[in-house]
């Protein structure tokens, strides 16, 4: 069993600090075609895939989120690595899609960052 604390998101070689949760998503698109052997049955043919990563964190300092805000403002491409303590180790280029910061009065502030892929997902 892999625990959530064993999932790691690393941006440009630096592990995201204070992570409470992270999410890795990959999906693919299909075209449909008529089966050559049975004209009434549709078959699916995979075409393209896309992937994304998001992370939710405690906000230890404003510098933590500010770096991601600047990446959005400047349109900076980053390298992301997603890994666990077992066999999953992926990397690829991403852009910061969004940064959200929030905090209840009297509570701990948090922020979340969504990364949008730009190219192939690679094993490393």
Phi, psi and omega in degrees: 000131179261127179272154179303327181291346179271356176273133183230140173242125184237124180249122180048042176085000182242124178293136179294122185277148174071021183295130175264327180201159174214160183219133176243132183225132175223137179212161180229159178259158180226153164251151179255145179222162177276133180300133179290339181259340180217100187299346182263001183247131176274140172246155181251137178239118180293140181243285183238162174228159178220155181215159179206162178223142173223156181216141177242133189223157165288150182260090183291329177201161180293339178295329181299311181280329184300322178301320178287323177299317179296326177294325175292311183299325184264353182065038185280130174278142181232162169258130177246144173234135178237130183210160169232185182274005181251247187254346184280122175210104182237155174212159177179173178272142181218163166243150174285116181279315181204155175228128177236134177239141178205164177185129177285151175300128181081003181242184181270133179285148178227165172214157176226148182229133175250133180248134179252131184292154174219076180123192187289146171269124185246152169277149173219000000 
